[in-house]
Structures are given as structure tokens and as C-alpha cells.
XYZ file of C-alpha atoms in Angstrom:
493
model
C 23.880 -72.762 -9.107
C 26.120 -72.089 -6.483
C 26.560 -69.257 -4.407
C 29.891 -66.891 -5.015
C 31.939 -68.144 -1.710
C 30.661 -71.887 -2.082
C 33.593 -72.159 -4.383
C 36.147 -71.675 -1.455
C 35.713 -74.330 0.895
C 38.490 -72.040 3.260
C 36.170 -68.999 3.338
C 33.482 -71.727 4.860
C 35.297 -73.206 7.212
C 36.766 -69.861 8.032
C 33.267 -68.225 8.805
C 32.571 -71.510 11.621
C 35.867 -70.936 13.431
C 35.023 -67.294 13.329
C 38.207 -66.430 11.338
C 36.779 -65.159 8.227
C 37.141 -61.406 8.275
C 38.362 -60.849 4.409
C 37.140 -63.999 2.390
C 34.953 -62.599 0.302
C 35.126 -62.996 -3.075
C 33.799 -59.807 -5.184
C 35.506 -61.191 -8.100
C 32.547 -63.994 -7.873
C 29.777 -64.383 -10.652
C 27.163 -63.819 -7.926
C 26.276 -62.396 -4.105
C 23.913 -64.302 -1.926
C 22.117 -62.049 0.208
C 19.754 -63.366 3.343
C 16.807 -60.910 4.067
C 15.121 -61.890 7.304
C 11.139 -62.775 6.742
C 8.830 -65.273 5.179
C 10.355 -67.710 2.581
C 7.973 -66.030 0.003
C 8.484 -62.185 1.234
C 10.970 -61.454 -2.019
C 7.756 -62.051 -4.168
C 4.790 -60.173 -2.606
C 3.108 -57.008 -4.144
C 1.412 -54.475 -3.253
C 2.253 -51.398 -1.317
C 2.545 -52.351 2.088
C 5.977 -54.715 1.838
C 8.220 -56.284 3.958
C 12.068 -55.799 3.417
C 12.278 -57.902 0.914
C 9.651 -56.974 -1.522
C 10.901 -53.945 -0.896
C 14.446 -54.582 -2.081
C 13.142 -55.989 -5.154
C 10.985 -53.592 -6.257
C 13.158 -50.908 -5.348
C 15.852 -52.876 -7.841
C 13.425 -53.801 -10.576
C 11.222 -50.340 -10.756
C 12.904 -46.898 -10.336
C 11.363 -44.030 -9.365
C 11.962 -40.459 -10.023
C 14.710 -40.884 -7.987
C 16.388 -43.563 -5.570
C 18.513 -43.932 -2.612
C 22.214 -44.778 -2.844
C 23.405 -47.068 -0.668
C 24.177 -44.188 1.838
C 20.763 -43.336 1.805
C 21.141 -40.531 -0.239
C 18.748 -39.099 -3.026
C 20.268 -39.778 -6.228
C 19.064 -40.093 -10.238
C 17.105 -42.976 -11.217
C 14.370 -42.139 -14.620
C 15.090 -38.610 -13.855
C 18.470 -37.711 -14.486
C 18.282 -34.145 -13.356
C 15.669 -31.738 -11.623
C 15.203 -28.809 -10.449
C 12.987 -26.492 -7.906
C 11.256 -23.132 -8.126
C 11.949 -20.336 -5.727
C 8.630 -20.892 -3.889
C 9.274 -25.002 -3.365
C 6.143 -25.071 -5.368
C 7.152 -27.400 -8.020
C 9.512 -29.965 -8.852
C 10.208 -29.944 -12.351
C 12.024 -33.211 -13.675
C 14.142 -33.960 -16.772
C 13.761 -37.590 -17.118
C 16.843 -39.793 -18.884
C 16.538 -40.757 -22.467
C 15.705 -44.587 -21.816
C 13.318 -47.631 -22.593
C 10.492 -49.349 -20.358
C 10.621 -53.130 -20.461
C 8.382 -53.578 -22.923
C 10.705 -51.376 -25.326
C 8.321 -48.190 -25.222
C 10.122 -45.002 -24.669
C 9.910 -43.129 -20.830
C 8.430 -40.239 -21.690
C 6.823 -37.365 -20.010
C 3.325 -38.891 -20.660
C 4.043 -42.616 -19.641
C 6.468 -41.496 -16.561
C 3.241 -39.175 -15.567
C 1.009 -42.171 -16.147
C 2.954 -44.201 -13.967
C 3.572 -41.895 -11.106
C -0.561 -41.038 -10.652
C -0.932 -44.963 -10.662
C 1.989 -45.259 -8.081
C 0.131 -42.315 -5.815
C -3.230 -43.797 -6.608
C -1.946 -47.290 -5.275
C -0.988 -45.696 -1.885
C -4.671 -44.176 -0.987
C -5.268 -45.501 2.732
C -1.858 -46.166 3.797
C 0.163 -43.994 6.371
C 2.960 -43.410 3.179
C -0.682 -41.463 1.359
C -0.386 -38.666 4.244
C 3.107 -38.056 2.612
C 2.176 -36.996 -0.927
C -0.907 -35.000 0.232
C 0.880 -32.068 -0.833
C 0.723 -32.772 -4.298
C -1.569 -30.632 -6.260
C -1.137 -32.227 -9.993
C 1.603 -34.136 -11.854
C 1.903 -32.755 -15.172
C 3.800 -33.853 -18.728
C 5.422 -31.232 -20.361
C 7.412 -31.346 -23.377
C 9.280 -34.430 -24.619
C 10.869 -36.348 -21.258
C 9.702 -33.670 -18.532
C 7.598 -34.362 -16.086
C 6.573 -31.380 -13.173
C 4.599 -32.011 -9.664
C 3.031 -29.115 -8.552
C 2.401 -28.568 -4.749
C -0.249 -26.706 -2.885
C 2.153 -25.895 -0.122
C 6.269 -26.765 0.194
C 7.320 -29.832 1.046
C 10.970 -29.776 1.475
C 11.190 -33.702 1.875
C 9.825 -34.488 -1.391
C 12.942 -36.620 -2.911
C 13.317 -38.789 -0.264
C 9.816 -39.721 -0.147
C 9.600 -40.227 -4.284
C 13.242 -42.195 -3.390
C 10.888 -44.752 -1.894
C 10.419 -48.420 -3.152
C 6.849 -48.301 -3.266
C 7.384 -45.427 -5.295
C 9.012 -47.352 -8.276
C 7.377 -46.697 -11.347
C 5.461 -49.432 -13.805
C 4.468 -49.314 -17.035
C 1.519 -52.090 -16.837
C 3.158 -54.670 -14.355
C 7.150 -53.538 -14.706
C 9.776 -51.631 -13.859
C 12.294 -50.169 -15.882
C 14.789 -51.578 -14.092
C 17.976 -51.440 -13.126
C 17.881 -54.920 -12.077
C 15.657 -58.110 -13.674
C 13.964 -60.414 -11.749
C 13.266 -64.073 -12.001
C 12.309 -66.450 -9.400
C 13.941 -69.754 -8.558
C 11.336 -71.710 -6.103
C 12.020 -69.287 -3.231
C 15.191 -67.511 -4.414
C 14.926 -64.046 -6.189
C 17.069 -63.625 -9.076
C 18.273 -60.356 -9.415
C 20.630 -59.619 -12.703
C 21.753 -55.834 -13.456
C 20.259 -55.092 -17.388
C 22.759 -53.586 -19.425
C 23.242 -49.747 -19.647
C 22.815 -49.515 -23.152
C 19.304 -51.123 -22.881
C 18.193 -48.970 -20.225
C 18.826 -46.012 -23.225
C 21.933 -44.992 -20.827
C 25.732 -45.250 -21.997
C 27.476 -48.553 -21.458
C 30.986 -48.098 -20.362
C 33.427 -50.516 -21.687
C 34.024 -53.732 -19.988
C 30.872 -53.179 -18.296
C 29.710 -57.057 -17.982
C 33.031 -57.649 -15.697
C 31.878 -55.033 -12.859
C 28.764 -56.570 -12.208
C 27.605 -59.742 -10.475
C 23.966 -61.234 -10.098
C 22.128 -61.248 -6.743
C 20.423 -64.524 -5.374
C 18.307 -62.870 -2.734
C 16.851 -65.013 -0.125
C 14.044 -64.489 2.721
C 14.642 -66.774 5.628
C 13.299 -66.457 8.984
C 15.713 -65.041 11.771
C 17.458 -67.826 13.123
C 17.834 -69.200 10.179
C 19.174 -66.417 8.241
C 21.992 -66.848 11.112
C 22.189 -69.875 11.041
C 22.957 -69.606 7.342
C 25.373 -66.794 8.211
C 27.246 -68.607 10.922
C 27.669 -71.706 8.224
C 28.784 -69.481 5.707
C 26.161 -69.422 3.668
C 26.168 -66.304 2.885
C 28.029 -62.836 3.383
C 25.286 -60.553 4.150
C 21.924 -60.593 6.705
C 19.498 -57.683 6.158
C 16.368 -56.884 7.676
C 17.298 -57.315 11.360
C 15.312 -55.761 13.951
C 15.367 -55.584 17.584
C 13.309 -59.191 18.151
C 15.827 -60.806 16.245
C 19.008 -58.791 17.801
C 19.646 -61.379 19.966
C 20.520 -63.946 17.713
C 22.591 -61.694 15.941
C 25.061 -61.127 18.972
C 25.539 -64.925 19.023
C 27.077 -65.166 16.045
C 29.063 -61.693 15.917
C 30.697 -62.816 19.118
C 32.817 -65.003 16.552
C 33.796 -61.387 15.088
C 32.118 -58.541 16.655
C 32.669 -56.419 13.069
C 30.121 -58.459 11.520
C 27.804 -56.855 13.318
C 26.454 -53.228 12.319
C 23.552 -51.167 13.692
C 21.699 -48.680 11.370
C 21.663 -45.115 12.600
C 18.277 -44.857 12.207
C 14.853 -43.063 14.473
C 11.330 -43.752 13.836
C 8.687 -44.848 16.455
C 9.134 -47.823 18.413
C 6.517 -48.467 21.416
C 2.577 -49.105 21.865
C -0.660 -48.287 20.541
C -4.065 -48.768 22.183
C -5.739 -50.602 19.302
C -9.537 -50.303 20.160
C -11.127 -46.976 22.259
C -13.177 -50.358 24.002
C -12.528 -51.156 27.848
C -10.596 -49.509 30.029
C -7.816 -48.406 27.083
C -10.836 -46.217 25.807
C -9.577 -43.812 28.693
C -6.600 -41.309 28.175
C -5.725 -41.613 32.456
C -5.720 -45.574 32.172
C -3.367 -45.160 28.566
C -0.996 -42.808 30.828
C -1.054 -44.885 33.939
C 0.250 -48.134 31.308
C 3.089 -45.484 29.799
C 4.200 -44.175 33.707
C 5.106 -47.793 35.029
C 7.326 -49.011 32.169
C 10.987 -49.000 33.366
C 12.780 -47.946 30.444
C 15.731 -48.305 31.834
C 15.541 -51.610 32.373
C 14.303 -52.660 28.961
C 17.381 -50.666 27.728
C 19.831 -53.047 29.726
C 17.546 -55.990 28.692
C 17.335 -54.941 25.141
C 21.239 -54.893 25.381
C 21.832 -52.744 22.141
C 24.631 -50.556 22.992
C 23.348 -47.102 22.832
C 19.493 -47.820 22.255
C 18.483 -44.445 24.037
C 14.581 -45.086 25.896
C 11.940 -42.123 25.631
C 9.134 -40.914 26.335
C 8.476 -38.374 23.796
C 6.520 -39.090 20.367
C 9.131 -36.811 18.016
C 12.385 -37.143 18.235
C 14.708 -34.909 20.382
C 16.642 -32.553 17.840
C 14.474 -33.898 14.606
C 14.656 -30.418 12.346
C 12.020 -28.144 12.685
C 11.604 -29.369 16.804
C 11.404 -26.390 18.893
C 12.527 -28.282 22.218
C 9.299 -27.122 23.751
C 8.557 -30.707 24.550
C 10.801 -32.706 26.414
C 10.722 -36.125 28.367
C 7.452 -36.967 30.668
C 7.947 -37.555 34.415
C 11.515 -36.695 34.699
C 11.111 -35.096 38.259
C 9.211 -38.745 39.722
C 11.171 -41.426 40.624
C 9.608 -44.804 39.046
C 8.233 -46.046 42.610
C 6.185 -42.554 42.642
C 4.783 -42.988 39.276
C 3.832 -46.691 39.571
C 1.632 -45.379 42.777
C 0.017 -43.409 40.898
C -0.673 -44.990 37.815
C -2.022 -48.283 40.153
C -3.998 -45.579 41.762
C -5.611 -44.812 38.495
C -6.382 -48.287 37.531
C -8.016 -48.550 41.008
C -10.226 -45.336 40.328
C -11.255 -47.444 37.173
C -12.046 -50.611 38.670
C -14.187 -48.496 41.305
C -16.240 -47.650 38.397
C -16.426 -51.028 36.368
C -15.157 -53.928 37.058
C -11.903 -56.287 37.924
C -9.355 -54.481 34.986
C -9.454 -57.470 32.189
C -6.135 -58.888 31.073
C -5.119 -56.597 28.104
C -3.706 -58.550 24.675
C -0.210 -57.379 23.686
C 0.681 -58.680 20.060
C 4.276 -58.902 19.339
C 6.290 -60.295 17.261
C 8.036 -63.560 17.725
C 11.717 -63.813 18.390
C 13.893 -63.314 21.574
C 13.588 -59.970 21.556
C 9.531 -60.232 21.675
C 10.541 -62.204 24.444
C 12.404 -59.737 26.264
C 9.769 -56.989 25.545
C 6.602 -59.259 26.998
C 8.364 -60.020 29.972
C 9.817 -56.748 29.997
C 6.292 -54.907 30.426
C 3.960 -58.258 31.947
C 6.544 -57.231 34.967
C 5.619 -53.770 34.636
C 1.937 -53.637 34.235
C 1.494 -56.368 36.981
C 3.081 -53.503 39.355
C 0.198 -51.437 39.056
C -2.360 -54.437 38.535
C -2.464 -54.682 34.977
C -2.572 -58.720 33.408
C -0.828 -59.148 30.440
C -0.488 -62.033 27.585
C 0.917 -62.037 24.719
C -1.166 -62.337 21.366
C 1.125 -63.826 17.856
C 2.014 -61.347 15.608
C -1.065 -60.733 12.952
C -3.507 -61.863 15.776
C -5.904 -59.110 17.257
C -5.357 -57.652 20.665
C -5.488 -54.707 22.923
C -1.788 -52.830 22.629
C 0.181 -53.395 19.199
C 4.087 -52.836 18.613
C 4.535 -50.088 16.621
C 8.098 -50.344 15.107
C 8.452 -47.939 12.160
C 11.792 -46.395 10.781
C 10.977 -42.447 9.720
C 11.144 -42.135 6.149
C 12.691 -38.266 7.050
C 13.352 -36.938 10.247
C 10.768 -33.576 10.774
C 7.809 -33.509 13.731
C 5.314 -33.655 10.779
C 6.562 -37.546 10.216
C 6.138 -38.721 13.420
C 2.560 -36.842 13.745
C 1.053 -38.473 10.765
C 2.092 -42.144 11.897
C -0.415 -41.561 14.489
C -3.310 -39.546 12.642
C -6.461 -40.706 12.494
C -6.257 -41.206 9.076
C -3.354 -43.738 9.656
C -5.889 -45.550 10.903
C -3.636 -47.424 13.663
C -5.697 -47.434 16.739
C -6.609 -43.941 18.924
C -6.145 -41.128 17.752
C -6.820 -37.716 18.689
C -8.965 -35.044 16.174
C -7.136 -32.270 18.567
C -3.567 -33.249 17.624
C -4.960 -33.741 13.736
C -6.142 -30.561 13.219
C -2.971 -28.835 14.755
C -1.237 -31.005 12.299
C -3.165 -29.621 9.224
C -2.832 -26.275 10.144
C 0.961 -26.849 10.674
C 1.178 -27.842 7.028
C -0.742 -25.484 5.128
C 1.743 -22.861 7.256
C 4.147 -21.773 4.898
C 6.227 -19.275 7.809
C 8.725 -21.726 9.108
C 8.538 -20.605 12.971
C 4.698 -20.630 12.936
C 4.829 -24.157 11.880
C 7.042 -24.942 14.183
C 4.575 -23.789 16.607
C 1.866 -25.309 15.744
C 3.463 -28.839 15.216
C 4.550 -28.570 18.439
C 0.849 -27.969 19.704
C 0.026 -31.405 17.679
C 2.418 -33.481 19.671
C 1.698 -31.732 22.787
C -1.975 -32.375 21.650
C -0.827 -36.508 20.623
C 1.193 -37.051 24.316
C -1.884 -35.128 26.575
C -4.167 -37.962 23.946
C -1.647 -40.911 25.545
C -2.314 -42.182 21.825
C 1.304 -43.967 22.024
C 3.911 -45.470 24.903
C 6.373 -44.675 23.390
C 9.256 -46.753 24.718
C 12.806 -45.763 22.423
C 14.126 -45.899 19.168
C 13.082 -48.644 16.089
C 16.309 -51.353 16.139
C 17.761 -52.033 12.646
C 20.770 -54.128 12.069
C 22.685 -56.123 9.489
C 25.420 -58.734 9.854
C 28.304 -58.048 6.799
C 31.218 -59.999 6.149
C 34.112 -58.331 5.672
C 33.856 -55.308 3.686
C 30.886 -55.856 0.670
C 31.371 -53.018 -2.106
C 27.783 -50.877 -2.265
C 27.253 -51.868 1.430
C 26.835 -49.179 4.089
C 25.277 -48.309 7.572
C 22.817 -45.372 6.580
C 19.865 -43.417 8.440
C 16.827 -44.889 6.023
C 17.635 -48.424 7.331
C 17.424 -49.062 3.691
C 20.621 -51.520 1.995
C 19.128 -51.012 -1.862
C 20.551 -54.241 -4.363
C 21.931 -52.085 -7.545
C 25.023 -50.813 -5.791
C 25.771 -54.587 -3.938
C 25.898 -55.906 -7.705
C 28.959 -53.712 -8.134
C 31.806 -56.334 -8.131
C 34.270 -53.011 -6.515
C 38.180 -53.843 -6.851
């Protein structure tokens, strides 16, 4: 079947000669979207997915609630809710509607559904999350209540997450069916009156199918730049690169996500010389930041040196950025001082193993710190992406913006490499504080805890971009990083 624009050979030719900035057709019986990953990415399961399972499943199984395509919480089963005084429960009225297989969402099945959705999560970083819940309860007819043992203020954006789409055996309730088509995901909006929700009239003619494709990076550009399709999600900063070749046709296409998270190191193993905080610390002082900033060449990428980030709610600005009053020549002679100190007491330092991902932005970042390190007589070489090694990327977005995010991403019980008890039991005290400036305090003791630790380089914030032709209808720029399908099948004027 072909794609909405193949129809109009202009629009094609148009998108090569970089010309194309309103041929779109949202009139057209389908949208091709190009997710960057794995051919087979649209189709994995599980809970730890990459963008594209994620789309999907966010598209084929509501939760609770969902993100708009601002990144906002809105209705999904649950068509209203509220929350007691105390933040101590979360009582939902879910929306008079039909599972898949025709059964009725009730109280008892959307309960069902949510404990196997939480139960599924046990020994991932997203598990941390939920650990306030206390008990999920049915009540009468279509309610369902969560009961907390202390607040948790970010509790809808968290349930607003794919993985948190509920089943009912293997599916989703919708709003979107899936079939597959060798690689391609077919993605086609299920009528209103079959989700148990009113249909408004004409309804058919103001919605489109999705053929969702995973490609890898340069060829999802490549597909772009050939006008193959209208819209690129999933970018990240080793594929940016690529991305500015083909926007320099029409810098517009282009857009960067708003969005902060983690984005630097972890010491994967406590063995060798990484098994000491000093040597960790010495590795974090002799990155030029600045320099990977230029080299990075995002426009506004902002470097740091701080684990939270600056102005995240709830930060007290007791912490601030490491080594501001050494130059970088100061701080590399006294980082390669340290790694002498160690050698004094083993051995020659061993070449550490950075894994990476590939792309030209890995390629950047390798060659980016291989300089570095070798300043203060640290070998580097790069290890493929999925490989073991000594130092790991860590490139997260935050699923919501408070200190107690950020802290948890590098728990022990996220089980990412070093950690520090310390900083994990400043943490847990910090949530079961229910005085706002006391846990403000005492999350701020975890991170001081995490950066004395030298746990994580960090190095700036995660990269997320997109590449949009003209102006899609349910496409926008948002802080989750997060572009769900429902609202891109909207056809728009």
C-alpha cells in the first residue's frame, strides 16, 4: 500500500531539492512515520522498550491515563479522578468501555490489570517509581483507588507511561489496533463507539492509519531526505549529526525536545582501579565539557557537572557545579596526579572499556573523552553498544523533573553499576518525609552523598530530536521526549 505523500510525485521531488515546506497531505488515507532503531523494535515486549515498542504499546494499551501530544496528563480508561486532601489516594472513575475481547473495564479487571502491569516492572529502575503504592483497590462498579503509604505528587505522569498500558490477557484496549506487515506496524484508530465512548458524526473522515516504521539512523534520513516519509522520531544525540545534514535543506525540519534527564558515565564494575571513588573523580575532573559542547554542536546543549538538575522543583540550590574555581589545566594535574598515586600502588592503569553507541555522535563522544583521559594517562577504547566494558553511557530522559528522579536512576537497586548505600539511605528517608522543606533537605544530602560517591560523570543534558515536515496535526516539541501515535492519526484541517 502506499504511503500518504507517494501519491504526489511534487511533494517528492520537492523534499530532494529541499523545497518542500507545506506538502503534506493530511487529507491522505495514511501517515508514514520513521522511528529510529532495529527493523524489528515496533514489535518487541516486555517492559524495558525502545521508542518504538513504546509508541505502540502506548497506542494499543491505555493506561489510567496518557500523555497528549504536549506531554500532558490526560484521560485514557479513566475518564475522571480525583485526590484526597492528604495525597494519600488516587481514586479513579474509569470510562464506560469494552476490552478487546468484548469484556467490560471494570473496577475488578482494570485492578487486575494494573497489579500485573506493576508486577511486570519488579527489577527495573521505572519499579523505584511506584514504591509508594500501598494497595490498588476495586470499588464499586468502574472505580478503581491506589492507596499510598506516603504522597507522591508525580503519580499521573508516571501511570501516563507506556509500559504502564493496561492488558487484559495479552491486549490493550486500545485506542489504536495493531497488525504487522513484515517489518511495518500497522496502526488503525478503533472506532469510538467500540471503545464504549461516543462516536461523533463523520468520525471515519478525521482519522488516518499509521504505517510505523523502525529504521536505523541513517537510514531513517535517508528515507526522510527522499521523501519517504514526513516524520523521524527517536533521534538522539549519536544520531544528531545526520540529522543536521538533511535540515540544512530546511532548517525547520529540524526540532529539539525540551527535555533533562541524565546523560554521562557510569563505572560499571567496583573491579580495578574504577573500584576507587579518587580514580572515578580524577576521570570526571579532566573532561572538557566545553569542548564536547562545541563538538556536540547542538545549539544550547548546556554541559554539567551536577547529578540533579539546576532548578528541578523541590532543588534547594545547595549543590551547584564541581570545580568551578580550577581552571581545566589545574584539574587535569591533579586528577593525573591521582592516577599516579594509583599506579604507585598497583600497577600500569589498564585501558578502561567505554561502550557507546554507534553513530557519529558516539564518534564525537569517544574521541571526545580518549583525548581527555589520555591527558591524565588514562587508555581508552571503545566497546559496541550491548558489549561489556568498564564506563557505560547513561542517556535517560526524566520521566518528571524532582531530585528524587535523578537519585533513584543511580540507586543501588537500579542496579546500573556503583552505587553508594550512603546516598540510598538519604534517599529513603527523603521519601517517607512528608514536610516538604525537610525533604528537601535530605534529598539534597543524597546527591551530595551520590557526587562525594563519583557514582556518575555526568557530562550535560540527554539529546532528543525529531525531523517534521511541515506542520503534522498531533505533532509537538514537549518535555517527556515522548511524540504518542493517537493524536498524529488526527487528519486536522
Amino acid at each position: 500500500m502506499r504511503s500518504a505523500f507517494r501519491s504526489f510525485g511534487g511533494c517528492v521531488l520537492g523534499a530532494m531539492l529541499g523545497v518542500l515546506g507545506g506538502c503534506s497531505d493530511h487529507s491522505a488515507p495514511s501517515l508514514d512515520v520513521v522511528v529510529i532503531g532495529a527493523p524489528t523494535a515496533a514489535f518487541e515486549d516486555g517492559v524495558r522498550l525502545p521508542p518504538a515498542a513504546q509508541l505502540v504499546r502506548g497506542a494499543t494499551a491505555e493506561g489510567l491515563v496518557a500523555l497528549d501530544a504536549q506531554g500532558r496528563v490526560i484521560p485514557a480508561l479513566a475518564d475522571r479522578w480525583i485526590v484526597t486532601d492528604d495525597g494519600l489516594s488516587y481514586i479513579f472513575r474509569l470510562r464506560d468501555g469494552l476490552w478487546r475481547d468484548g469484556g467490560a473495564i471494570t473496577g475488578d479487571s482494570a485492578r487486575a490489570a494494573l497489579r500485573q502491569s506493576l508486577a511486570a516492572l519488579q527489577g527495573t529502575a521505572l519499579a523505584q517509581e511506584f514504591a509508594a503504592i500501598d494497595e490498588v483497590r476495586a470499588m464499586a462498579g468502574r472505580v478503581v483507588e491506589i492507596r499510598l503509604i506516603r504522597p507522591a505528587p508525580d503519580l499521573l505522569q508516571l501511570l501516563a507511561q507506556p509500559e504502564l498500558g493496561l492488558l487484559r490477557g495479552r491486549e490493550g484496549a486500545g485506542p489504536m489496533a495493531l497488525s504487522r506487515e513484515g517489518n511495518i506496524a500497522l496502526l488503525s484508530p478503533i472506532a469510538p463507539e467500540r471503545l464504549g465512548l461516543p462516536q461523533p458524526q463523520d468520525w471515519a473522515a478525521g482519522v488516518r492509519r499509521i504505517r510505523l516504521f523502525s529504521l536505523p539512523g541513517a537510514d531513517a534520513v535517508r528515507r526522510y531526505a527522499e521523501g519517504g516519509t514526513d516524520l523521524v522520531l527517536g533521534g538522539r544525540f549519536e544520531t544528531f549529526a545526520l540529522a543536521q545534514s538533511v535540515a540544512s535543506l530546511s532548517r525547520r525540519d529540524l526540532r529539539l525536545d525540551p527535555v533533562q534527564g541524565l546523560f554521562g558515565l557510569v563505572a560499571v564494575s567496583a573491579n580495578g582501579p574504577l573500584g576507587e571513588a579518587a580514580v572515578r573523580e580524577a576521570l570526571a575532573m579532566t573532561v572538557d565539557r566545553d569542548a564536547l559542547a562545541s563538538e556536540i554542536g547542538v545549539g544550547g546543549w548546556a554541559a554539567t557537572t551536577r547529578i540533579v538538575a539546576t532548578g528541578a522543583p523541590g532543588d534547594l540550590g545547595t549543590i551547584g557545579e564541581r570545580w568551578t574555581d580550577l581552571a581545566l589545566d589545574r584539574r587535569r594535574t591533579e586528577a593525573a596526579a591521582r592516577i599516579k598515586r594509583w599506579e604507585a600502588g598497583h600497577q600500569k592503569f589498564p585501558k578502561l572499556r567505554l561502550v557507546l553507541p554507534e553513530g557519529p555522535g558516539g564518534d564525537v563522544l569517544f574521541a571526545r573523552l580518549a583525548a581527555d583521559f589520555a591527558a591524565i594517562g588514562v587508555p581508552l577504547e571503545r566497546a559496541a553498544a550491548g558489549s561489556a566494558g568498564d564506563l557505560q553511557l547513561l542517556d535517560i530522559v526524566a520521566r518528571y523533573a524532582h531530585p528524587e528522579w535523578y537519585l533513584a536512576q543511580l540507586s543501588c537497586a537500579a542496579r546500573r553499576g556503583i552505587c553508594s548505600a550512603a546516598a540510598d539511605a538519604r534517599l529513603g528517608e527523603a521519601l517517607a518525609e512528608t514536610a516538604v522543606d525537610k525533604r528537601a533537605a535530605l534529598l539534597a544530602e543524597a546527591e551530595a552523598e551520590l557526587t562525594s560517591a563519583n557514582v556518575f560523570i555526568p557530562l550535560g543534558e540527554p539529546v532528543r530530536w525529531t525531523l517534521v515536515r511541515g506542520t503534522i496535526p498531533g505533532f509537538a516539541s514537549n518535555s517527556a521526549g515522548f511524540h504518542p501515535l493517537p493524536p498524529l492519526a488526527e487528519r486536522g484541517e
